[in-house]
């Protein structure tokens, strides 16, 4: 069964304390790996799409990387406004397109 | 642009009733997606359209669910009859072209079936 596993489920950081979120995906047939941010009561907000192992993308304090079996979202010197749930999703082919989301990592950044 | 607009924001209905959720995508976007989010199952893609044509509806849970896109600026997701287990937040999203371009989500419709 296609599965996307995110860890940790929840993470509490002090402001300025860098860390990484993990997303393990189904290895075969990956077409793309997405990262989204979701604030309470709102729809997800697109962050990145990664297509091949070794690819990296950055946006402000966030950097997403992709290996052959997992993706990392690195948060450098986080601020309280980075607090949100971060979702990853795999897009795979083979028998049609399939998009599967992980259950997310709930990040809280404290002063 | 105002972004993706969904209505209503909240809907409470009785079991067995028909529910219709509405979505207006961003103008110029060719792809539209319907998602459902619950605590138990997370975010699930139900169906997506390209140029008003349903491309993949494999995520639609049952025949009680149907989606239409009569034109480029409007889509509906209908549940008939509704059941308590349909309670969830339903999101609509649109993108310029399919899954390869950035998708913009609406604010969602919180559906409660009692």
JSON list of C-alpha atoms in Angstrom, two decimals:
[
{"chain": "A", "resi": 1, "resn": "UNK", "atom": "CA", "xyz": [0.00, 0.00, 0.00]},
{"chain": "A", "resi": 2, "resn": "UNK", "atom": "CA", "xyz": [1.25, 3.46, -0.85]},
{"chain": "A", "resi": 3, "resn": "UNK", "atom": "CA", "xyz": [2.30, 5.18, 2.30]},
{"chain": "A", "resi": 4, "resn": "UNK", "atom": "CA", "xyz": [3.73, 8.52, 3.27]},
{"chain": "A", "resi": 5, "resn": "UNK", "atom": "CA", "xyz": [5.10, 8.67, 6.80]},
{"chain": "A", "resi": 6, "resn": "UNK", "atom": "CA", "xyz": [6.03, 11.92, 8.48]},
{"chain": "A", "resi": 7, "resn": "UNK", "atom": "CA", "xyz": [8.07, 12.31, 11.63]},
{"chain": "A", "resi": 8, "resn": "UNK", "atom": "CA", "xyz": [7.96, 13.54, 14.24]},
{"chain": "A", "resi": 9, "resn": "UNK", "atom": "CA", "xyz": [4.22, 13.98, 14.70]},
{"chain": "A", "resi": 10, "resn": "UNK", "atom": "CA", "xyz": [4.83, 17.09, 16.77]},
{"chain": "A", "resi": 11, "resn": "UNK", "atom": "CA", "xyz": [7.88, 19.24, 17.38]},
{"chain": "A", "resi": 12, "resn": "UNK", "atom": "CA", "xyz": [8.44, 22.07, 19.79]},
{"chain": "A", "resi": 13, "resn": "UNK", "atom": "CA", "xyz": [11.40, 24.39, 19.15]},
{"chain": "A", "resi": 14, "resn": "UNK", "atom": "CA", "xyz": [12.80, 27.48, 20.73]},
{"chain": "A", "resi": 15, "resn": "UNK", "atom": "CA", "xyz": [13.14, 30.48, 18.45]},
{"chain": "A", "resi": 16, "resn": "UNK", "atom": "CA", "xyz": [16.42, 30.15, 16.57]},
{"chain": "A", "resi": 17, "resn": "UNK", "atom": "CA", "xyz": [16.71, 26.40, 17.21]},
{"chain": "A", "resi": 18, "resn": "UNK", "atom": "CA", "xyz": [17.17, 24.75, 13.80]},
{"chain": "A", "resi": 19, "resn": "UNK", "atom": "CA", "xyz": [15.73, 21.31, 13.08]},
{"chain": "A", "resi": 20, "resn": "UNK", "atom": "CA", "xyz": [14.49, 18.99, 10.33]},
{"chain": "A", "resi": 21, "resn": "UNK", "atom": "CA", "xyz": [11.21, 17.30, 9.53]},
{"chain": "A", "resi": 22, "resn": "UNK", "atom": "CA", "xyz": [11.19, 13.93, 7.80]},
{"chain": "A", "resi": 23, "resn": "UNK", "atom": "CA", "xyz": [8.94, 12.47, 5.11]},
{"chain": "A", "resi": 24, "resn": "UNK", "atom": "CA", "xyz": [9.37, 8.86, 3.97]},
{"chain": "A", "resi": 25, "resn": "UNK", "atom": "CA", "xyz": [7.61, 7.97, 0.72]},
{"chain": "A", "resi": 26, "resn": "UNK", "atom": "CA", "xyz": [6.83, 5.02, -1.53]},
{"chain": "A", "resi": 27, "resn": "UNK", "atom": "CA", "xyz": [10.03, 4.42, -3.40]},
{"chain": "A", "resi": 28, "resn": "UNK", "atom": "CA", "xyz": [8.90, 3.30, -6.82]},
{"chain": "A", "resi": 29, "resn": "UNK", "atom": "CA", "xyz": [7.07, 5.45, -9.34]},
{"chain": "A", "resi": 30, "resn": "UNK", "atom": "CA", "xyz": [7.67, 8.82, -7.69]},
{"chain": "A", "resi": 31, "resn": "UNK", "atom": "CA", "xyz": [6.71, 11.65, -10.01]},
{"chain": "A", "resi": 32, "resn": "UNK", "atom": "CA", "xyz": [6.98, 14.44, -7.46]},
{"chain": "A", "resi": 33, "resn": "UNK", "atom": "CA", "xyz": [7.20, 15.13, -3.72]},
{"chain": "A", "resi": 34, "resn": "UNK", "atom": "CA", "xyz": [5.27, 18.13, -2.37]},
{"chain": "A", "resi": 35, "resn": "UNK", "atom": "CA", "xyz": [5.59, 20.12, 0.83]},
{"chain": "A", "resi": 36, "resn": "UNK", "atom": "CA", "xyz": [2.73, 22.25, 2.17]},
{"chain": "A", "resi": 37, "resn": "UNK", "atom": "CA", "xyz": [2.22, 24.40, 5.23]},
{"chain": "A", "resi": 38, "resn": "UNK", "atom": "CA", "xyz": [-1.18, 24.51, 6.92]},
{"chain": "A", "resi": 39, "resn": "UNK", "atom": "CA", "xyz": [-2.28, 27.00, 9.55]},
{"chain": "A", "resi": 40, "resn": "UNK", "atom": "CA", "xyz": [-5.27, 26.21, 11.80]},
{"chain": "A", "resi": 41, "resn": "UNK", "atom": "CA", "xyz": [-8.59, 26.78, 10.07]},
{"chain": "A", "resi": 42, "resn": "UNK", "atom": "CA", "xyz": [-6.99, 27.40, 6.68]},
{"chain": "A", "resi": 43, "resn": "UNK", "atom": "CA", "xyz": [-6.25, 25.50, 3.53]},
{"chain": "A", "resi": 44, "resn": "UNK", "atom": "CA", "xyz": [-2.75, 24.18, 2.86]},
{"chain": "A", "resi": 45, "resn": "UNK", "atom": "CA", "xyz": [-0.24, 26.61, 1.35]},
{"chain": "A", "resi": 46, "resn": "UNK", "atom": "CA", "xyz": [2.16, 25.28, -1.26]},
{"chain": "A", "resi": 47, "resn": "UNK", "atom": "CA", "xyz": [5.85, 25.39, -0.37]},
{"chain": "A", "resi": 48, "resn": "UNK", "atom": "CA", "xyz": [7.88, 23.16, -2.69]},
{"chain": "A", "resi": 49, "resn": "UNK", "atom": "CA", "xyz": [7.83, 20.42, -5.31]},
{"chain": "A", "resi": 50, "resn": "UNK", "atom": "CA", "xyz": [10.85, 18.14, -5.66]},
{"chain": "A", "resi": 51, "resn": "UNK", "atom": "CA", "xyz": [11.19, 15.80, -8.61]},
{"chain": "A", "resi": 52, "resn": "UNK", "atom": "CA", "xyz": [14.44, 13.86, -8.34]},
{"chain": "A", "resi": 53, "resn": "UNK", "atom": "CA", "xyz": [16.90, 12.63, -5.74]},
{"chain": "A", "resi": 54, "resn": "UNK", "atom": "CA", "xyz": [19.51, 15.24, -4.92]},
{"chain": "A", "resi": 55, "resn": "UNK", "atom": "CA", "xyz": [17.23, 18.15, -5.65]},
{"chain": "A", "resi": 56, "resn": "UNK", "atom": "CA", "xyz": [17.04, 21.00, -3.13]},
{"chain": "A", "resi": 57, "resn": "UNK", "atom": "CA", "xyz": [14.80, 24.06, -2.93]},
{"chain": "A", "resi": 58, "resn": "UNK", "atom": "CA", "xyz": [14.84, 26.98, -0.53]},
{"chain": "A", "resi": 59, "resn": "UNK", "atom": "CA", "xyz": [12.43, 29.63, 0.61]},
{"chain": "A", "resi": 60, "resn": "UNK", "atom": "CA", "xyz": [13.36, 32.00, 3.41]},
{"chain": "A", "resi": 61, "resn": "UNK", "atom": "CA", "xyz": [14.18, 29.82, 6.46]},
{"chain": "A", "resi": 62, "resn": "UNK", "atom": "CA", "xyz": [13.01, 26.60, 4.80]},
{"chain": "A", "resi": 63, "resn": "UNK", "atom": "CA", "xyz": [14.98, 24.19, 2.66]},
{"chain": "A", "resi": 64, "resn": "UNK", "atom": "CA", "xyz": [13.57, 20.99, 1.22]},
{"chain": "A", "resi": 65, "resn": "UNK", "atom": "CA", "xyz": [15.75, 18.11, 0.07]},
{"chain": "A", "resi": 66, "resn": "UNK", "atom": "CA", "xyz": [15.00, 14.78, -1.57]},
{"chain": "A", "resi": 67, "resn": "UNK", "atom": "CA", "xyz": [16.82, 11.43, -1.41]},
{"chain": "A", "resi": 68, "resn": "UNK", "atom": "CA", "xyz": [15.86, 8.13, -2.99]},
{"chain": "A", "resi": 69, "resn": "UNK", "atom": "CA", "xyz": [13.57, 7.19, -0.12]},
{"chain": "A", "resi": 70, "resn": "UNK", "atom": "CA", "xyz": [12.81, 10.30, 1.93]},
{"chain": "A", "resi": 71, "resn": "UNK", "atom": "CA", "xyz": [12.55, 14.05, 1.97]},
{"chain": "A", "resi": 72, "resn": "UNK", "atom": "CA", "xyz": [13.60, 16.52, 4.62]},
{"chain": "A", "resi": 73, "resn": "UNK", "atom": "CA", "xyz": [12.30, 19.97, 5.41]},
{"chain": "A", "resi": 74, "resn": "UNK", "atom": "CA", "xyz": [15.06, 21.87, 7.18]},
{"chain": "A", "resi": 75, "resn": "UNK", "atom": "CA", "xyz": [14.07, 24.89, 9.24]},
{"chain": "A", "resi": 76, "resn": "UNK", "atom": "CA", "xyz": [16.92, 27.26, 10.00]},
{"chain": "A", "resi": 77, "resn": "UNK", "atom": "CA", "xyz": [16.62, 29.69, 12.92]},
{"chain": "A", "resi": 78, "resn": "UNK", "atom": "CA", "xyz": [12.83, 29.37, 13.11]},
{"chain": "A", "resi": 79, "resn": "UNK", "atom": "CA", "xyz": [10.55, 32.13, 14.31]},
{"chain": "A", "resi": 80, "resn": "UNK", "atom": "CA", "xyz": [7.17, 31.86, 16.06]},
{"chain": "A", "resi": 81, "resn": "UNK", "atom": "CA", "xyz": [5.43, 32.64, 12.76]},
{"chain": "A", "resi": 82, "resn": "UNK", "atom": "CA", "xyz": [6.81, 29.37, 11.37]},
{"chain": "A", "resi": 83, "resn": "UNK", "atom": "CA", "xyz": [4.48, 27.51, 13.73]},
{"chain": "A", "resi": 84, "resn": "UNK", "atom": "CA", "xyz": [2.10, 25.43, 11.60]},
{"chain": "A", "resi": 85, "resn": "UNK", "atom": "CA", "xyz": [1.46, 21.89, 10.45]},
{"chain": "A", "resi": 86, "resn": "UNK", "atom": "CA", "xyz": [3.77, 20.83, 7.63]},
{"chain": "A", "resi": 87, "resn": "UNK", "atom": "CA", "xyz": [2.42, 18.25, 5.19]},
{"chain": "A", "resi": 88, "resn": "UNK", "atom": "CA", "xyz": [4.25, 16.27, 2.59]},
{"chain": "A", "resi": 89, "resn": "UNK", "atom": "CA", "xyz": [2.63, 14.40, -0.29]},
{"chain": "A", "resi": 90, "resn": "UNK", "atom": "CA", "xyz": [3.88, 11.97, -2.89]},
{"chain": "A", "resi": 91, "resn": "UNK", "atom": "CA", "xyz": [2.70, 11.96, -6.45]},
{"chain": "A", "resi": 92, "resn": "UNK", "atom": "CA", "xyz": [3.21, 8.58, -8.07]},
{"chain": "A", "resi": 93, "resn": "UNK", "atom": "CA", "xyz": [2.34, 7.11, -11.43]},
{"chain": "A", "resi": 94, "resn": "UNK", "atom": "CA", "xyz": [1.63, 3.59, -12.52]},
{"chain": "A", "resi": 95, "resn": "UNK", "atom": "CA", "xyz": [-2.04, 2.76, -12.94]},
{"chain": "A", "resi": 96, "resn": "UNK", "atom": "CA", "xyz": [-2.87, 6.45, -13.08]},
{"chain": "A", "resi": 97, "resn": "UNK", "atom": "CA", "xyz": [-1.79, 9.44, -11.05]},
{"chain": "A", "resi": 98, "resn": "UNK", "atom": "CA", "xyz": [-2.04, 9.09, -7.31]},
{"chain": "A", "resi": 99, "resn": "UNK", "atom": "CA", "xyz": [-1.47, 11.79, -4.71]},
{"chain": "A", "resi": 100, "resn": "UNK", "atom": "CA", "xyz": [-1.05, 10.64, -1.09]},
{"chain": "A", "resi": 101, "resn": "UNK", "atom": "CA", "xyz": [-0.54, 12.96, 1.86]},
{"chain": "A", "resi": 102, "resn": "UNK", "atom": "CA", "xyz": [1.19, 12.25, 5.12]},
{"chain": "A", "resi": 103, "resn": "UNK", "atom": "CA", "xyz": [-0.52, 13.11, 8.39]},
{"chain": "A", "resi": 104, "resn": "UNK", "atom": "CA", "xyz": [1.79, 16.04, 9.00]},
{"chain": "A", "resi": 105, "resn": "UNK", "atom": "CA", "xyz": [4.22, 17.39, 11.58]},
{"chain": "A", "resi": 106, "resn": "UNK", "atom": "CA", "xyz": [2.78, 19.95, 13.95]},
{"chain": "A", "resi": 107, "resn": "UNK", "atom": "CA", "xyz": [5.52, 22.52, 14.61]},
{"chain": "A", "resi": 108, "resn": "UNK", "atom": "CA", "xyz": [5.41, 25.03, 17.43]},
{"chain": "A", "resi": 109, "resn": "UNK", "atom": "CA", "xyz": [8.16, 27.63, 17.76]},
{"chain": "A", "resi": 110, "resn": "UNK", "atom": "CA", "xyz": [8.33, 29.41, 21.08]},
{"chain": "A", "resi": 111, "resn": "UNK", "atom": "CA", "xyz": [10.02, 32.64, 22.11]},
{"chain": "B", "resi": 1, "resn": "UNK", "atom": "CA", "xyz": [-7.44, 37.84, -7.73]},
{"chain": "B", "resi": 2, "resn": "UNK", "atom": "CA", "xyz": [-9.46, 36.83, -4.66]},
{"chain": "B", "resi": 3, "resn": "UNK", "atom": "CA", "xyz": [-8.08, 33.30, -4.65]},
{"chain": "B", "resi": 4, "resn": "UNK", "atom": "CA", "xyz": [-10.10, 30.12, -4.60]},
{"chain": "B", "resi": 5, "resn": "UNK", "atom": "CA", "xyz": [-13.55, 30.81, -3.19]},
{"chain": "B", "resi": 6, "resn": "UNK", "atom": "CA", "xyz": [-15.57, 28.12, -1.47]},
{"chain": "B", "resi": 7, "resn": "UNK", "atom": "CA", "xyz": [-19.09, 28.25, -0.13]},
{"chain": "B", "resi": 8, "resn": "UNK", "atom": "CA", "xyz": [-20.53, 27.74, 2.33]},
{"chain": "B", "resi": 9, "resn": "UNK", "atom": "CA", "xyz": [-17.78, 28.00, 4.97]},
{"chain": "B", "resi": 10, "resn": "UNK", "atom": "CA", "xyz": [-19.79, 25.88, 7.38]},
{"chain": "B", "resi": 11, "resn": "UNK", "atom": "CA", "xyz": [-22.64, 23.47, 6.76]},
{"chain": "B", "resi": 12, "resn": "UNK", "atom": "CA", "xyz": [-24.63, 21.47, 9.28]},
{"chain": "B", "resi": 13, "resn": "UNK", "atom": "CA", "xyz": [-27.10, 19.01, 7.88]},
{"chain": "B", "resi": 14, "resn": "UNK", "atom": "CA", "xyz": [-29.11, 16.01, 8.95]},
{"chain": "B", "resi": 15, "resn": "UNK", "atom": "CA", "xyz": [-28.24, 12.51, 7.89]},
{"chain": "B", "resi": 16, "resn": "UNK", "atom": "CA", "xyz": [-29.92, 11.60, 4.62]},
{"chain": "B", "resi": 17, "resn": "UNK", "atom": "CA", "xyz": [-30.02, 15.14, 3.27]},
{"chain": "B", "resi": 18, "resn": "UNK", "atom": "CA", "xyz": [-28.33, 16.26, 0.09]},
{"chain": "B", "resi": 19, "resn": "UNK", "atom": "CA", "xyz": [-25.33, 18.54, 0.50]},
{"chain": "B", "resi": 20, "resn": "UNK", "atom": "CA", "xyz": [-23.80, 20.69, -2.23]},
{"chain": "B", "resi": 21, "resn": "UNK", "atom": "CA", "xyz": [-20.43, 22.36, -1.81]},
{"chain": "B", "resi": 22, "resn": "UNK", "atom": "CA", "xyz": [-19.35, 25.05, -4.25]},
{"chain": "B", "resi": 23, "resn": "UNK", "atom": "CA", "xyz": [-16.03, 26.28, -5.56]},
{"chain": "B", "resi": 24, "resn": "UNK", "atom": "CA", "xyz": [-14.84, 29.10, -7.77]},
{"chain": "B", "resi": 25, "resn": "UNK", "atom": "CA", "xyz": [-11.25, 28.53, -8.91]},
{"chain": "B", "resi": 26, "resn": "UNK", "atom": "CA", "xyz": [-8.70, 31.23, -9.67]},
{"chain": "B", "resi": 27, "resn": "UNK", "atom": "CA", "xyz": [-9.36, 32.75, -13.07]},
{"chain": "B", "resi": 28, "resn": "UNK", "atom": "CA", "xyz": [-7.08, 31.29, -15.74]},
{"chain": "B", "resi": 29, "resn": "UNK", "atom": "CA", "xyz": [-6.36, 28.09, -13.84]},
{"chain": "B", "resi": 30, "resn": "UNK", "atom": "CA", "xyz": [-7.02, 24.97, -15.89]},
{"chain": "B", "resi": 31, "resn": "UNK", "atom": "CA", "xyz": [-7.06, 22.38, -13.11]},
{"chain": "B", "resi": 32, "resn": "UNK", "atom": "CA", "xyz": [-9.35, 22.03, -10.12]},
{"chain": "B", "resi": 33, "resn": "UNK", "atom": "CA", "xyz": [-9.08, 19.61, -7.20]},
{"chain": "B", "resi": 34, "resn": "UNK", "atom": "CA", "xyz": [-11.45, 18.53, -4.45]},
{"chain": "B", "resi": 35, "resn": "UNK", "atom": "CA", "xyz": [-9.94, 17.28, -1.17]},
{"chain": "B", "resi": 36, "resn": "UNK", "atom": "CA", "xyz": [-11.33, 16.01, 2.11]},
{"chain": "B", "resi": 37, "resn": "UNK", "atom": "CA", "xyz": [-9.52, 16.37, 5.45]},
{"chain": "B", "resi": 38, "resn": "UNK", "atom": "CA", "xyz": [-10.31, 14.47, 8.64]},
{"chain": "B", "resi": 39, "resn": "UNK", "atom": "CA", "xyz": [-8.34, 13.79, 11.80]},
{"chain": "B", "resi": 40, "resn": "UNK", "atom": "CA", "xyz": [-8.41, 10.05, 11.12]},
{"chain": "B", "resi": 41, "resn": "UNK", "atom": "CA", "xyz": [-7.44, 9.99, 7.44]},
{"chain": "B", "resi": 42, "resn": "UNK", "atom": "CA", "xyz": [-5.68, 13.31, 6.93]},
{"chain": "B", "resi": 43, "resn": "UNK", "atom": "CA", "xyz": [-5.92, 15.06, 3.58]},
{"chain": "B", "resi": 44, "resn": "UNK", "atom": "CA", "xyz": [-7.25, 12.99, 0.69]},
{"chain": "B", "resi": 45, "resn": "UNK", "atom": "CA", "xyz": [-7.59, 13.89, -2.97]},
{"chain": "B", "resi": 46, "resn": "UNK", "atom": "CA", "xyz": [-11.11, 13.03, -4.09]},
{"chain": "B", "resi": 47, "resn": "UNK", "atom": "CA", "xyz": [-11.19, 14.12, -7.73]},
{"chain": "B", "resi": 48, "resn": "UNK", "atom": "CA", "xyz": [-9.50, 16.49, -10.11]},
{"chain": "B", "resi": 49, "resn": "UNK", "atom": "CA", "xyz": [-10.48, 18.18, -13.34]},
{"chain": "B", "resi": 50, "resn": "UNK", "atom": "CA", "xyz": [-8.40, 19.42, -16.26]},
{"chain": "B", "resi": 51, "resn": "UNK", "atom": "CA", "xyz": [-10.11, 21.91, -18.56]},
{"chain": "B", "resi": 52, "resn": "UNK", "atom": "CA", "xyz": [-13.47, 21.08, -16.91]},
{"chain": "B", "resi": 53, "resn": "UNK", "atom": "CA", "xyz": [-13.07, 17.34, -17.61]},
{"chain": "B", "resi": 54, "resn": "UNK", "atom": "CA", "xyz": [-12.76, 14.87, -14.71]},
{"chain": "B", "resi": 55, "resn": "UNK", "atom": "CA", "xyz": [-9.34, 13.23, -15.02]},
{"chain": "B", "resi": 56, "resn": "UNK", "atom": "CA", "xyz": [-9.13, 11.05, -11.94]},
{"chain": "B", "resi": 57, "resn": "UNK", "atom": "CA", "xyz": [-12.00, 10.31, -9.57]},
{"chain": "B", "resi": 58, "resn": "UNK", "atom": "CA", "xyz": [-10.43, 7.27, -7.92]},
{"chain": "B", "resi": 59, "resn": "UNK", "atom": "CA", "xyz": [-10.45, 9.06, -4.58]},
{"chain": "B", "resi": 60, "resn": "UNK", "atom": "CA", "xyz": [-14.20, 9.54, -4.50]},
{"chain": "B", "resi": 61, "resn": "UNK", "atom": "CA", "xyz": [-15.27, 7.32, -1.61]},
{"chain": "B", "resi": 62, "resn": "UNK", "atom": "CA", "xyz": [-18.69, 6.13, -2.78]},
{"chain": "B", "resi": 63, "resn": "UNK", "atom": "CA", "xyz": [-21.40, 6.62, -5.35]},
{"chain": "B", "resi": 64, "resn": "UNK", "atom": "CA", "xyz": [-23.04, 9.02, -2.93]},
{"chain": "B", "resi": 65, "resn": "UNK", "atom": "CA", "xyz": [-20.35, 11.52, -3.92]},
{"chain": "B", "resi": 66, "resn": "UNK", "atom": "CA", "xyz": [-20.41, 13.29, -7.26]},
{"chain": "B", "resi": 67, "resn": "UNK", "atom": "CA", "xyz": [-18.57, 16.30, -8.67]},
{"chain": "B", "resi": 68, "resn": "UNK", "atom": "CA", "xyz": [-19.23, 18.49, -11.66]},
{"chain": "B", "resi": 69, "resn": "UNK", "atom": "CA", "xyz": [-17.50, 21.33, -13.39]},
{"chain": "B", "resi": 70, "resn": "UNK", "atom": "CA", "xyz": [-19.96, 22.88, -15.86]},
{"chain": "B", "resi": 71, "resn": "UNK", "atom": "CA", "xyz": [-17.57, 25.69, -16.78]},
{"chain": "B", "resi": 72, "resn": "UNK", "atom": "CA", "xyz": [-14.10, 27.00, -16.05]},
{"chain": "B", "resi": 73, "resn": "UNK", "atom": "CA", "xyz": [-15.23, 29.16, -13.17]},
{"chain": "B", "resi": 74, "resn": "UNK", "atom": "CA", "xyz": [-17.45, 26.86, -11.12]},
{"chain": "B", "resi": 75, "resn": "UNK", "atom": "CA", "xyz": [-17.47, 23.39, -9.61]},
{"chain": "B", "resi": 76, "resn": "UNK", "atom": "CA", "xyz": [-19.69, 21.51, -7.20]},
{"chain": "B", "resi": 77, "resn": "UNK", "atom": "CA", "xyz": [-19.22, 18.52, -4.94]},
{"chain": "B", "resi": 78, "resn": "UNK", "atom": "CA", "xyz": [-22.48, 16.83, -4.02]},
{"chain": "B", "resi": 79, "resn": "UNK", "atom": "CA", "xyz": [-23.16, 14.23, -1.36]},
{"chain": "B", "resi": 80, "resn": "UNK", "atom": "CA", "xyz": [-26.51, 12.45, -1.58]},
{"chain": "B", "resi": 81, "resn": "UNK", "atom": "CA", "xyz": [-27.54, 11.07, 0.83]},
{"chain": "B", "resi": 82, "resn": "UNK", "atom": "CA", "xyz": [-25.18, 12.42, 3.48]},
{"chain": "B", "resi": 83, "resn": "UNK", "atom": "CA", "xyz": [-24.00, 10.33, 6.43]},
{"chain": "B", "resi": 84, "resn": "UNK", "atom": "CA", "xyz": [-22.34, 11.28, 9.73]},
{"chain": "B", "resi": 85, "resn": "UNK", "atom": "CA", "xyz": [-19.03, 9.77, 8.54]},
{"chain": "B", "resi": 86, "resn": "UNK", "atom": "CA", "xyz": [-18.95, 12.37, 5.76]},
{"chain": "B", "resi": 87, "resn": "UNK", "atom": "CA", "xyz": [-18.27, 15.02, 8.38]},
{"chain": "B", "resi": 88, "resn": "UNK", "atom": "CA", "xyz": [-14.97, 16.65, 7.44]},
{"chain": "B", "resi": 89, "resn": "UNK", "atom": "CA", "xyz": [-13.42, 19.78, 6.00]},
{"chain": "B", "resi": 90, "resn": "UNK", "atom": "CA", "xyz": [-13.67, 19.81, 2.23]},
{"chain": "B", "resi": 91, "resn": "UNK", "atom": "CA", "xyz": [-11.12, 21.85, 0.31]},
{"chain": "B", "resi": 92, "resn": "UNK", "atom": "CA", "xyz": [-11.12, 22.97, -3.27]},
{"chain": "B", "resi": 93, "resn": "UNK", "atom": "CA", "xyz": [-7.84, 23.92, -4.96]},
{"chain": "B", "resi": 94, "resn": "UNK", "atom": "CA", "xyz": [-6.85, 25.10, -8.40]},
{"chain": "B", "resi": 95, "resn": "UNK", "atom": "CA", "xyz": [-3.64, 25.25, -10.41]},
{"chain": "B", "resi": 96, "resn": "UNK", "atom": "CA", "xyz": [-2.50, 26.49, -13.78]},
{"chain": "B", "resi": 97, "resn": "UNK", "atom": "CA", "xyz": [-1.94, 22.97, -15.07]},
{"chain": "B", "resi": 98, "resn": "UNK", "atom": "CA", "xyz": [-2.35, 19.71, -13.19]},
{"chain": "B", "resi": 99, "resn": "UNK", "atom": "CA", "xyz": [-0.12, 18.53, -10.40]},
{"chain": "B", "resi": 100, "resn": "UNK", "atom": "CA", "xyz": [3.07, 19.95, -11.88]},
{"chain": "B", "resi": 101, "resn": "UNK", "atom": "CA", "xyz": [2.15, 23.53, -11.05]},
{"chain": "B", "resi": 102, "resn": "UNK", "atom": "CA", "xyz": [1.50, 25.14, -7.68]},
{"chain": "B", "resi": 103, "resn": "UNK", "atom": "CA", "xyz": [-1.98, 24.49, -6.28]},
{"chain": "B", "resi": 104, "resn": "UNK", "atom": "CA", "xyz": [-3.83, 27.21, -4.39]},
{"chain": "B", "resi": 105, "resn": "UNK", "atom": "CA", "xyz": [-6.34, 26.09, -1.79]},
{"chain": "B", "resi": 106, "resn": "UNK", "atom": "CA", "xyz": [-9.58, 27.69, -0.70]},
{"chain": "B", "resi": 107, "resn": "UNK", "atom": "CA", "xyz": [-10.51, 28.21, 2.93]},
{"chain": "B", "resi": 108, "resn": "UNK", "atom": "CA", "xyz": [-12.52, 25.00, 3.03]},
{"chain": "B", "resi": 109, "resn": "UNK", "atom": "CA", "xyz": [-16.08, 24.03, 3.94]},
{"chain": "B", "resi": 110, "resn": "UNK", "atom": "CA", "xyz": [-16.54, 22.43, 7.33]},
{"chain": "B", "resi": 111, "resn": "UNK", "atom": "CA", "xyz": [-19.34, 19.88, 6.94]},
{"chain": "B", "resi": 112, "resn": "UNK", "atom": "CA", "xyz": [-21.09, 18.38, 9.94]},
{"chain": "B", "resi": 113, "resn": "UNK", "atom": "CA", "xyz": [-23.68, 15.67, 9.35]},
{"chain": "B", "resi": 114, "resn": "UNK", "atom": "CA", "xyz": [-25.79, 14.92, 12.43]}
]
